[in-house]
């Protein structure tokens, strides 16, 4: 009798309400009438308890229609259905308060009412796939708009403005989705659902990675070269590309401008990601530290309420998507140091290392007490002199694109593991020193590739080149690279005819670098 009454009542409601709130309000009115009738007819308590179950069972098809429509719209709409159902359960007399859940150590087990299972069954499957569905929706929506923003040559400001706006939209979408998702999804599914949505962060990072790949292609280098951005002696097949020209070159200027724009987007992405991940961890911690509600148990398909979920570090250690901020910083440094690669590459094959002293017309060796820096050393020094203005130009581009962002040199220093400058240096000088030490380190490695041994004149030439490069770097107040300082000390000692560096490696324990220098500086015409 109760089942038939419920079916007749719900049949009258089918298709009449476009929103679930109206449907549930009308259903609640019917249930109230039926309860009044049951009480007047003095029906048993068991029959009255079945009343809500019968109505909930009969309403499943109509609730499913509203859930399907909400799922097509997104998590915010699903949350609206969820809130309406929770409100209906409370108004219908179903105890859904979290305080009713079983706590650790409780002696009794609380069963999930069958009516809750009937009401929430249409929502359960939707909730299980909601994270993936939302990731797909963001993929085709705000992420698609971000991907559509294209960089135009010489237009970094416009690109940063448009891409930053779309990046904000992506994360607004992600945050709004997670806010609703972590209300609807029960704790047991929450972490996985959140990670599904956070895949969108990796997709946003992919936009920056794609931009870096395009930059590399247009500037004449490979993306894999960025991993050794501060290793200026790593072999590169072709050094004719824009990346290896001075900043006065128009194509090089455009490449630096593009790298600055990508660095700004990477910083924005990193800040957004940190905020979103912190919020998710906080929400998960809150969910896991409270007793499970009857609603959550029903959505999870449980017949009984579980004990309070134990909070473990692993439960909060959600997988943070990898973002491309490091690659963006490396691209800036790679471009600033690119012009040094050509003169550094020429060092091992230079003829100056094995030259003989000049002889007079009488065949007498002309004494030569000092050497001028070689052409390669002079070119390296000249490029070191213009490095600070070039760095200043890049910093100015960065500030012009986004005046409120952290300075370019601060961003780079935060993401470059090779930053070992003096703590007293300003960030700008620290970034300058980073490149200068890279040049010095590469110079040492290239010198060690020279065929040993050097001639006496070659030793003096090495001393002249090393002193010259050291003096240029010192003019900026940069501390020398340790290997470069070792080279400078070694050649000066040798030319002063000190014997300690020349002692046989069998009698003196030498570093690998000292062994290489030992082989170079023991020349046949000493």
PDB file of N, CA, C and O in Angstrom, residues 212-213 215-244 326-338 341 345 416 438 445:
ATOM      1  N   UNK A 212      58.937  26.954 -24.954  1.00  0.00           N
ATOM      2  CA  UNK A 212      60.394  26.813 -24.869  1.00  0.00           C
ATOM      3  C   UNK A 212      60.916  26.025 -26.070  1.00  0.00           C
ATOM      4  O   UNK A 212      61.972  26.348 -26.633  1.00  0.00           O
ATOM      5  N   UNK A 213      60.175  24.995 -26.485  1.00  0.00           N
ATOM      6  CA  UNK A 213      60.586  24.216 -27.659  1.00  0.00           C
ATOM      7  C   UNK A 213      60.578  25.085 -28.918  1.00  0.00           C
ATOM      8  O   UNK A 213      61.492  24.984 -29.758  1.00  0.00           O
ATOM      9  N   UNK A 215      60.947  28.346 -28.957  1.00  0.00           N
ATOM     10  CA  UNK A 215      62.078  29.257 -28.782  1.00  0.00           C
ATOM     11  C   UNK A 215      63.377  28.588 -29.203  1.00  0.00           C
ATOM     12  O   UNK A 215      64.197  29.174 -29.930  1.00  0.00           O
ATOM     13  N   UNK A 216      63.589  27.360 -28.747  1.00  0.00           N
ATOM     14  CA  UNK A 216      64.824  26.640 -29.077  1.00  0.00           C
ATOM     15  C   UNK A 216      64.956  26.448 -30.583  1.00  0.00           C
ATOM     16  O   UNK A 216      66.030  26.652 -31.161  1.00  0.00           O
ATOM     17  N   UNK A 217      63.856  26.091 -31.215  1.00  0.00           N
ATOM     18  CA  UNK A 217      63.890  25.855 -32.654  1.00  0.00           C
ATOM     19  C   UNK A 217      64.232  27.135 -33.423  1.00  0.00           C
ATOM     20  O   UNK A 217      65.032  27.107 -34.365  1.00  0.00           O
ATOM     21  N   UNK A 218      63.643  28.247 -33.012  1.00  0.00           N
ATOM     22  CA  UNK A 218      63.881  29.512 -33.735  1.00  0.00           C
ATOM     23  C   UNK A 218      65.258  30.095 -33.435  1.00  0.00           C
ATOM     24  O   UNK A 218      65.824  30.808 -34.263  1.00  0.00           O
ATOM     25  N   UNK A 219      65.810  29.800 -32.247  1.00  0.00           N
ATOM     26  CA  UNK A 219      67.097  30.384 -31.848  1.00  0.00           C
ATOM     27  C   UNK A 219      68.281  29.470 -32.152  1.00  0.00           C
ATOM     28  O   UNK A 219      69.426  29.839 -31.888  1.00  0.00           O
ATOM     29  N   UNK A 220      68.021  28.279 -32.678  1.00  0.00           N
ATOM     30  CA  UNK A 220      69.111  27.431 -33.136  1.00  0.00           C
ATOM     31  C   UNK A 220      69.768  26.546 -32.102  1.00  0.00           C
ATOM     32  O   UNK A 220      70.962  26.266 -32.199  1.00  0.00           O
ATOM     33  N   UNK A 221      69.005  26.079 -31.106  1.00  0.00           N
ATOM     34  CA  UNK A 221      69.566  25.120 -30.148  1.00  0.00           C
ATOM     35  C   UNK A 221      68.521  24.064 -29.831  1.00  0.00           C
ATOM     36  O   UNK A 221      67.368  24.154 -30.284  1.00  0.00           O
ATOM     37  N   UNK A 222      68.919  23.065 -29.085  1.00  0.00           N
ATOM     38  CA  UNK A 222      68.017  21.974 -28.725  1.00  0.00           C
ATOM     39  C   UNK A 222      67.570  22.140 -27.278  1.00  0.00           C
ATOM     40  O   UNK A 222      68.354  22.582 -26.437  1.00  0.00           O
ATOM     41  N   UNK A 223      66.330  21.772 -27.005  1.00  0.00           N
ATOM     42  CA  UNK A 223      65.811  21.901 -25.634  1.00  0.00           C
ATOM     43  C   UNK A 223      66.677  21.126 -24.652  1.00  0.00           C
ATOM     44  O   UNK A 223      66.871  21.550 -23.504  1.00  0.00           O
ATOM     45  N   UNK A 224      67.226  19.995 -25.071  1.00  0.00           N
ATOM     46  CA  UNK A 224      68.080  19.199 -24.182  1.00  0.00           C
ATOM     47  C   UNK A 224      69.332  19.968 -23.769  1.00  0.00           C
ATOM     48  O   UNK A 224      69.944  19.639 -22.748  1.00  0.00           O
ATOM     49  N   UNK A 225      69.733  20.975 -24.534  1.00  0.00           N
ATOM     50  CA  UNK A 225      70.905  21.778 -24.180  1.00  0.00           C
ATOM     51  C   UNK A 225      70.675  22.599 -22.912  1.00  0.00           C
ATOM     52  O   UNK A 225      71.634  23.005 -22.252  1.00  0.00           O
ATOM     53  N   UNK A 226      69.406  22.846 -22.565  1.00  0.00           N
ATOM     54  CA  UNK A 226      69.109  23.715 -21.421  1.00  0.00           C
ATOM     55  C   UNK A 226      69.540  23.090 -20.105  1.00  0.00           C
ATOM     56  O   UNK A 226      69.812  23.807 -19.143  1.00  0.00           O
ATOM     57  N   UNK A 227      69.584  21.767 -20.042  1.00  0.00           N
ATOM     58  CA  UNK A 227      69.975  21.111 -18.796  1.00  0.00           C
ATOM     59  C   UNK A 227      71.389  21.504 -18.387  1.00  0.00           C
ATOM     60  O   UNK A 227      71.741  21.449 -17.209  1.00  0.00           O
ATOM     61  N   UNK A 228      72.205  21.895 -19.369  1.00  0.00           N
ATOM     62  CA  UNK A 228      73.582  22.326 -19.093  1.00  0.00           C
ATOM     63  C   UNK A 228      73.737  23.809 -19.432  1.00  0.00           C
ATOM     64  O   UNK A 228      74.727  24.225 -20.036  1.00  0.00           O
ATOM     65  N   UNK A 229      72.752  24.605 -19.019  1.00  0.00           N
ATOM     66  CA  UNK A 229      72.751  26.034 -19.363  1.00  0.00           C
ATOM     67  C   UNK A 229      73.978  26.762 -18.826  1.00  0.00           C
ATOM     68  O   UNK A 229      74.458  27.728 -19.425  1.00  0.00           O
ATOM     69  N   UNK A 230      74.496  26.308 -17.682  1.00  0.00           N
ATOM     70  CA  UNK A 230      75.661  26.966 -17.090  1.00  0.00           C
ATOM     71  C   UNK A 230      76.960  26.246 -17.437  1.00  0.00           C
ATOM     72  O   UNK A 230      78.018  26.607 -16.912  1.00  0.00           O
ATOM     73  N   UNK A 231      76.890  25.242 -18.280  1.00  0.00           N
ATOM     74  CA  UNK A 231      78.090  24.515 -18.723  1.00  0.00           C
ATOM     75  C   UNK A 231      78.385  24.942 -20.152  1.00  0.00           C
ATOM     76  O   UNK A 231      77.953  24.303 -21.106  1.00  0.00           O
ATOM     77  N   UNK A 232      79.127  26.031 -20.305  1.00  0.00           N
ATOM     78  CA  UNK A 232      79.303  26.648 -21.619  1.00  0.00           C
ATOM     79  C   UNK A 232      80.275  25.906 -22.521  1.00  0.00           C
ATOM     80  O   UNK A 232      80.496  26.330 -23.660  1.00  0.00           O
ATOM     81  N   UNK A 233      80.859  24.809 -22.019  1.00  0.00           N
ATOM     82  CA  UNK A 233      81.769  24.033 -22.851  1.00  0.00           C
ATOM     83  C   UNK A 233      81.114  22.770 -23.404  1.00  0.00           C
ATOM     84  O   UNK A 233      81.759  21.987 -24.093  1.00  0.00           O
ATOM     85  N   UNK A 234      79.823  22.559 -23.107  1.00  0.00           N
ATOM     86  CA  UNK A 234      79.147  21.384 -23.668  1.00  0.00           C
ATOM     87  C   UNK A 234      79.064  21.541 -25.181  1.00  0.00           C
ATOM     88  O   UNK A 234      78.763  22.623 -25.693  1.00  0.00           O
ATOM     89  N   UNK A 235      79.334  20.468 -25.918  1.00  0.00           N
ATOM     90  CA  UNK A 235      79.379  20.591 -27.377  1.00  0.00           C
ATOM     91  C   UNK A 235      78.013  20.875 -27.994  1.00  0.00           C
ATOM     92  O   UNK A 235      77.016  20.266 -27.619  1.00  0.00           O
ATOM     93  N   UNK A 236      77.976  21.820 -28.910  1.00  0.00           N
ATOM     94  CA  UNK A 236      76.781  22.144 -29.686  1.00  0.00           C
ATOM     95  C   UNK A 236      77.202  22.155 -31.151  1.00  0.00           C
ATOM     96  O   UNK A 236      78.179  22.816 -31.525  1.00  0.00           O
ATOM     97  N   UNK A 237      76.475  21.424 -31.975  1.00  0.00           N
ATOM     98  CA  UNK A 237      76.904  21.197 -33.354  1.00  0.00           C
ATOM     99  C   UNK A 237      77.017  22.487 -34.162  1.00  0.00           C
ATOM    100  O   UNK A 237      77.974  22.696 -34.900  1.00  0.00           O
ATOM    101  N   UNK A 238      76.037  23.361 -34.016  1.00  0.00           N
ATOM    102  CA  UNK A 238      75.998  24.563 -34.851  1.00  0.00           C
ATOM    103  C   UNK A 238      75.869  25.796 -33.962  1.00  0.00           C
ATOM    104  O   UNK A 238      74.892  25.948 -33.234  1.00  0.00           O
ATOM    105  N   UNK A 239      76.854  26.671 -34.022  1.00  0.00           N
ATOM    106  CA  UNK A 239      76.847  27.876 -33.184  1.00  0.00           C
ATOM    107  C   UNK A 239      76.512  29.129 -33.986  1.00  0.00           C
ATOM    108  O   UNK A 239      76.866  30.238 -33.602  1.00  0.00           O
ATOM    109  N   UNK A 240      75.797  28.954 -35.100  1.00  0.00           N
ATOM    110  CA  UNK A 240      75.436  30.110 -35.932  1.00  0.00           C
ATOM    111  C   UNK A 240      74.049  30.651 -35.622  1.00  0.00           C
ATOM    112  O   UNK A 240      73.649  31.678 -36.162  1.00  0.00           O
ATOM    113  N   UNK A 241      73.289  29.966 -34.773  1.00  0.00           N
ATOM    114  CA  UNK A 241      71.930  30.402 -34.461  1.00  0.00           C
ATOM    115  C   UNK A 241      71.885  31.677 -33.643  1.00  0.00           C
ATOM    116  O   UNK A 241      72.891  32.148 -33.105  1.00  0.00           O
ATOM    117  N   UNK A 242      70.682  32.227 -33.522  1.00  0.00           N
ATOM    118  CA  UNK A 242      70.491  33.493 -32.804  1.00  0.00           C
ATOM    119  C   UNK A 242      70.929  33.400 -31.348  1.00  0.00           C
ATOM    120  O   UNK A 242      71.390  34.378 -30.766  1.00  0.00           O
ATOM    121  N   UNK A 243      70.801  32.210 -30.737  1.00  0.00           N
ATOM    122  CA  UNK A 243      71.140  32.057 -29.320  1.00  0.00           C
ATOM    123  C   UNK A 243      72.599  32.364 -29.045  1.00  0.00           C
ATOM    124  O   UNK A 243      72.953  32.727 -27.918  1.00  0.00           O
ATOM    125  N   UNK A 244      73.457  32.272 -30.051  1.00  0.00           N
ATOM    126  CA  UNK A 244      74.893  32.405 -29.843  1.00  0.00           C
ATOM    127  C   UNK A 244      75.431  33.748 -30.358  1.00  0.00           C
ATOM    128  O   UNK A 244      76.639  33.935 -30.453  1.00  0.00           O
ATOM    129  N   UNK A 326      61.830  25.666 -14.002  1.00  0.00           N
ATOM    130  CA  UNK A 326      63.282  25.476 -14.086  1.00  0.00           C
ATOM    131  C   UNK A 326      63.757  25.627 -15.527  1.00  0.00           C
ATOM    132  O   UNK A 326      64.753  26.307 -15.806  1.00  0.00           O
ATOM    133  N   UNK A 327      63.025  25.022 -16.471  1.00  0.00           N
ATOM    134  CA  UNK A 327      63.411  25.127 -17.879  1.00  0.00           C
ATOM    135  C   UNK A 327      63.342  26.569 -18.364  1.00  0.00           C
ATOM    136  O   UNK A 327      64.177  27.007 -19.156  1.00  0.00           O
ATOM    137  N   UNK A 328      62.350  27.330 -17.874  1.00  0.00           N
ATOM    138  CA  UNK A 328      62.234  28.733 -18.266  1.00  0.00           C
ATOM    139  C   UNK A 328      63.430  29.535 -17.757  1.00  0.00           C
ATOM    140  O   UNK A 328      63.976  30.386 -18.468  1.00  0.00           O
ATOM    141  N   UNK A 329      63.849  29.273 -16.507  1.00  0.00           N
ATOM    142  CA  UNK A 329      65.024  29.961 -15.956  1.00  0.00           C
ATOM    143  C   UNK A 329      66.284  29.555 -16.717  1.00  0.00           C
ATOM    144  O   UNK A 329      67.148  30.400 -17.014  1.00  0.00           O
ATOM    145  N   UNK A 330      66.383  28.279 -17.045  1.00  0.00           N
ATOM    146  CA  UNK A 330      67.549  27.806 -17.791  1.00  0.00           C
ATOM    147  C   UNK A 330      67.634  28.451 -19.172  1.00  0.00           C
ATOM    148  O   UNK A 330      68.729  28.759 -19.657  1.00  0.00           O
ATOM    149  N   UNK A 331      66.488  28.676 -19.798  1.00  0.00           N
ATOM    150  CA  UNK A 331      66.483  29.296 -21.129  1.00  0.00           C
ATOM    151  C   UNK A 331      67.046  30.710 -21.076  1.00  0.00           C
ATOM    152  O   UNK A 331      67.800  31.134 -21.964  1.00  0.00           O
ATOM    153  N   UNK A 332      66.695  31.466 -20.021  1.00  0.00           N
ATOM    154  CA  UNK A 332      67.214  32.823 -19.874  1.00  0.00           C
ATOM    155  C   UNK A 332      68.734  32.794 -19.731  1.00  0.00           C
ATOM    156  O   UNK A 332      69.465  33.531 -20.409  1.00  0.00           O
ATOM    157  N   UNK A 333      69.242  31.921 -18.858  1.00  0.00           N
ATOM    158  CA  UNK A 333      70.685  31.832 -18.625  1.00  0.00           C
ATOM    159  C   UNK A 333      71.408  31.327 -19.876  1.00  0.00           C
ATOM    160  O   UNK A 333      72.480  31.827 -20.236  1.00  0.00           O
ATOM    161  N   UNK A 334      70.805  30.359 -20.558  1.00  0.00           N
ATOM    162  CA  UNK A 334      71.425  29.813 -21.771  1.00  0.00           C
ATOM    163  C   UNK A 334      71.625  30.912 -22.810  1.00  0.00           C
ATOM    164  O   UNK A 334      72.685  30.999 -23.446  1.00  0.00           O
ATOM    165  N   UNK A 335      70.608  31.746 -22.980  1.00  0.00           N
ATOM    166  CA  UNK A 335      70.702  32.807 -23.983  1.00  0.00           C
ATOM    167  C   UNK A 335      71.720  33.875 -23.586  1.00  0.00           C
ATOM    168  O   UNK A 335      72.456  34.392 -24.432  1.00  0.00           O
ATOM    169  N   UNK A 336      71.782  34.205 -22.298  1.00  0.00           N
ATOM    170  CA  UNK A 336      72.744  35.213 -21.850  1.00  0.00           C
ATOM    171  C   UNK A 336      74.181  34.722 -22.017  1.00  0.00           C
ATOM    172  O   UNK A 336      75.095  35.516 -22.281  1.00  0.00           O
ATOM    173  N   UNK A 337      74.395  33.417 -21.875  1.00  0.00           N
ATOM    174  CA  UNK A 337      75.746  32.881 -22.003  1.00  0.00           C
ATOM    175  C   UNK A 337      76.074  32.357 -23.386  1.00  0.00           C
ATOM    176  O   UNK A 337      77.212  31.942 -23.648  1.00  0.00           O
ATOM    177  N   UNK A 338      75.099  32.401 -24.295  1.00  0.00           N
ATOM    178  CA  UNK A 338      75.291  31.793 -25.603  1.00  0.00           C
ATOM    179  C   UNK A 338      76.435  32.373 -26.417  1.00  0.00           C
ATOM    180  O   UNK A 338      77.144  31.649 -27.123  1.00  0.00           O
ATOM    181  N   UNK A 341      80.111  30.858 -26.264  1.00  0.00           N
ATOM    182  CA  UNK A 341      80.426  29.488 -26.650  1.00  0.00           C
ATOM    183  C   UNK A 341      81.407  29.413 -27.816  1.00  0.00           C
ATOM    184  O   UNK A 341      82.273  28.541 -27.837  1.00  0.00           O
ATOM    185  N   UNK A 345      84.932  27.509 -27.604  1.00  0.00           N
ATOM    186  CA  UNK A 345      85.109  26.288 -28.377  1.00  0.00           C
ATOM    187  C   UNK A 345      86.417  26.285 -29.170  1.00  0.00           C
ATOM    188  O   UNK A 345      86.995  25.234 -29.456  1.00  0.00           O
ATOM    189  N   UNK A 416      67.884  27.977 -10.328  1.00  0.00           N
ATOM    190  CA  UNK A 416      69.144  27.459 -10.852  1.00  0.00           C
ATOM    191  C   UNK A 416      69.958  26.859  -9.720  1.00  0.00           C
ATOM    192  O   UNK A 416      70.397  27.571  -8.810  1.00  0.00           O
ATOM    193  N   UNK A 438      80.361  30.632 -14.901  1.00  0.00           N
ATOM    194  CA  UNK A 438      80.174  29.612 -15.933  1.00  0.00           C
ATOM    195  C   UNK A 438      81.207  29.775 -17.032  1.00  0.00           C
ATOM    196  O   UNK A 438      81.759  28.785 -17.539  1.00  0.00           O
ATOM    197  N   UNK A 445      87.980  24.108 -18.463  1.00  0.00           N
ATOM    198  CA  UNK A 445      87.763  22.802 -19.083  1.00  0.00           C
ATOM    199  C   UNK A 445      88.294  22.770 -20.511  1.00  0.00           C
ATOM    200  O   UNK A 445      88.845  21.756 -20.959  1.00  0.00           O
TER     201      UNK A 445
END
